[in-house]
């Protein structure tokens, strides 16, 4: 019998699906999109079932408006993976599915290659270029853009060119638009290009053979420092996959998606390589998505969201820098792309390789316990040599904008030898606080439980938590004194200080403020490689993915906070950062040196890291985690709640706690901690509290949440406060 009702998952924050009547002329399919009336809107959803009966009377049901697909949006296994995500992360199915769709498909556009629009200059336009544009500044800007070649429409949008300007110029006949559908070449029989390849060392060969030995599912941790040849292993693993006509997915952290990385894959293989990241416009994203689904692309390289790309025939997954925190999504569906990638490889029955110099403790634990295969690359390939590392005890030393005298002397030595120095300080702005010297008052954000950061360049104070900003103040709001002083050091201040300390050398600062403009990071990195700058100041941004062979000294300036942080992952992050920063420096002819300024040189974790290596650090840290019953030995869920009234938020979480504790499953070794105020107790005017559930296993946690959540949703306060659930949170703030 022909089904009469379609069950539809809609992008709404509700844990249910909606039934719609199927009009006679429409033929929906499971896993395909439909558009439906919902309240006064029209929404696009996914059909999850076709049935005869609804629990609601037929008269109450509305009818489908349109059927948008004649084949399912996702291949079967990916569709199952998304359903699993929805369950595991306790997130509504409709939102989970919508989250995995390219924007264009979410809006109901056809799942078909979209054309991309480009703007071109005409002959008349060229003539006009000679004559200039008088006071028409906006028009001149567009004409200068198109003068050097076709400009994608997206670039016009990025440059904030209005459609009025474009239309005017088009009407004048100076520019024209061309719409092109992407054209793809067929896949060549020999996927590898004829390029020079290094001869593999024995560790690389063993790693490759181990993965190839077992073509079905297997999870491999490839542990090797930067420059040890991990990427070379990836390339060698991808080659046979392509030769079989199958595809490869390579995930990289947000910061690692550099043109160099992409080019390495493009140069090596004759197959189309698609790149997927958050900066794509809708058309580009849809085209890349379709290229993978329809087997036009052989390789997809992308950041977190690329994990949910459909493939015609996926043969291998690679997750580079698997420990990177950008793999965890911090809003909506809070999934961890590395963990879901392992699940995907399992469903697809293909190998997955997790690469890192500094594996996450969770991953390392899985490798040490035999759940994952552990592969090592211990030699730096090519010419780089390991760095020498040491701590610099700064107890009692005068710090000049965060720099101790011994460090300054060390810098001078390296600089005078014609080398570069990298200073790492993970705090942007001039200073993290502005204080009254008379009464101690500190300028604080009215909307958050936080101080304003002073930004000298823009002459503002800014809250890094809610984004509010105001002109810098010159008078204390407590006592009226005008004697305000800065407290603490940010990258701007360091930059200014270095200009005075080392007037003969040029300093460049690389942080989110200095690289806001598109392309500015790339040109800064190029200038560094050209040795236009000798002193480099960087935040987190500079720690990853870039190699600077002329840097021979790297210093970490202010890391003590990480040793005694309330977030139990802070020391792991510091260790990872340390190893990564060290990886930026040196080559055989110029060995690198890493200095860590600290007030706690005796700290066990620091000692393990410096005197031994990451592995020893990790073992020490794992032992501590085991004692403290923290992940990976237990499994956490963080309930976050916020609202206008602190008491209400706290009460809500107290009730959540009671609900969890009343549940029979919680007796199987679960522990509920809190509610406690969040580390940032107030943000953007909202009071924030949190509650932590600790479970002995993933399955107990899953079962408990699945059955307690409906009860939590029924709590009267559940609709009065904003609350979220973070399964296996990476960030406890
Ligand atoms: P990683 O990804 O671990 O940072 P790469 O694969 O990028 O390391 O290798 C670092 C450099 O060493 C690259 O220039 C690469 O071409 C080179 N390389 C890799 N493997 C070898 C090898 N077996 N012999 C010589 N050079 C190698
Ligand atoms: Zn604020
Ligand atoms: Zn004062």
CSV table of C-alpha atoms and ligand atoms in Angstrom, one decimal, residues 444-452 462-468 680 682-685, ligand 2:
chain,number,residue,atom,x,y,z
A,444,UNK,CA,35.6,45.7,34.3
A,445,UNK,CA,32.9,44.7,31.8
A,446,UNK,CA,29.5,45.5,33.2
A,447,UNK,CA,28.0,42.5,31.4
A,448,UNK,CA,30.6,39.9,32.3
A,449,UNK,CA,32.5,38.7,35.4
A,450,UNK,CA,35.7,39.8,33.7
A,451,UNK,CA,38.1,42.7,33.2
A,452,UNK,CA,38.5,44.7,30.1
A,462,UNK,CA,37.5,45.4,25.0
A,463,UNK,CA,35.9,42.5,26.7
A,464,UNK,CA,37.2,39.3,25.2
A,465,UNK,CA,34.2,37.4,26.5
A,466,UNK,CA,31.2,39.3,25.2
A,467,UNK,CA,33.0,41.4,22.6
A,468,UNK,CA,31.8,44.8,24.0
A,680,UNK,CA,33.2,32.9,34.0
A,682,UNK,CA,28.6,36.0,34.3
A,683,UNK,CA,28.8,36.6,30.5
A,684,UNK,CA,27.0,39.2,28.4
A,685,UNK,CA,24.7,39.9,31.3
B,2,LIG,ZN1,31.9,41.3,28.6
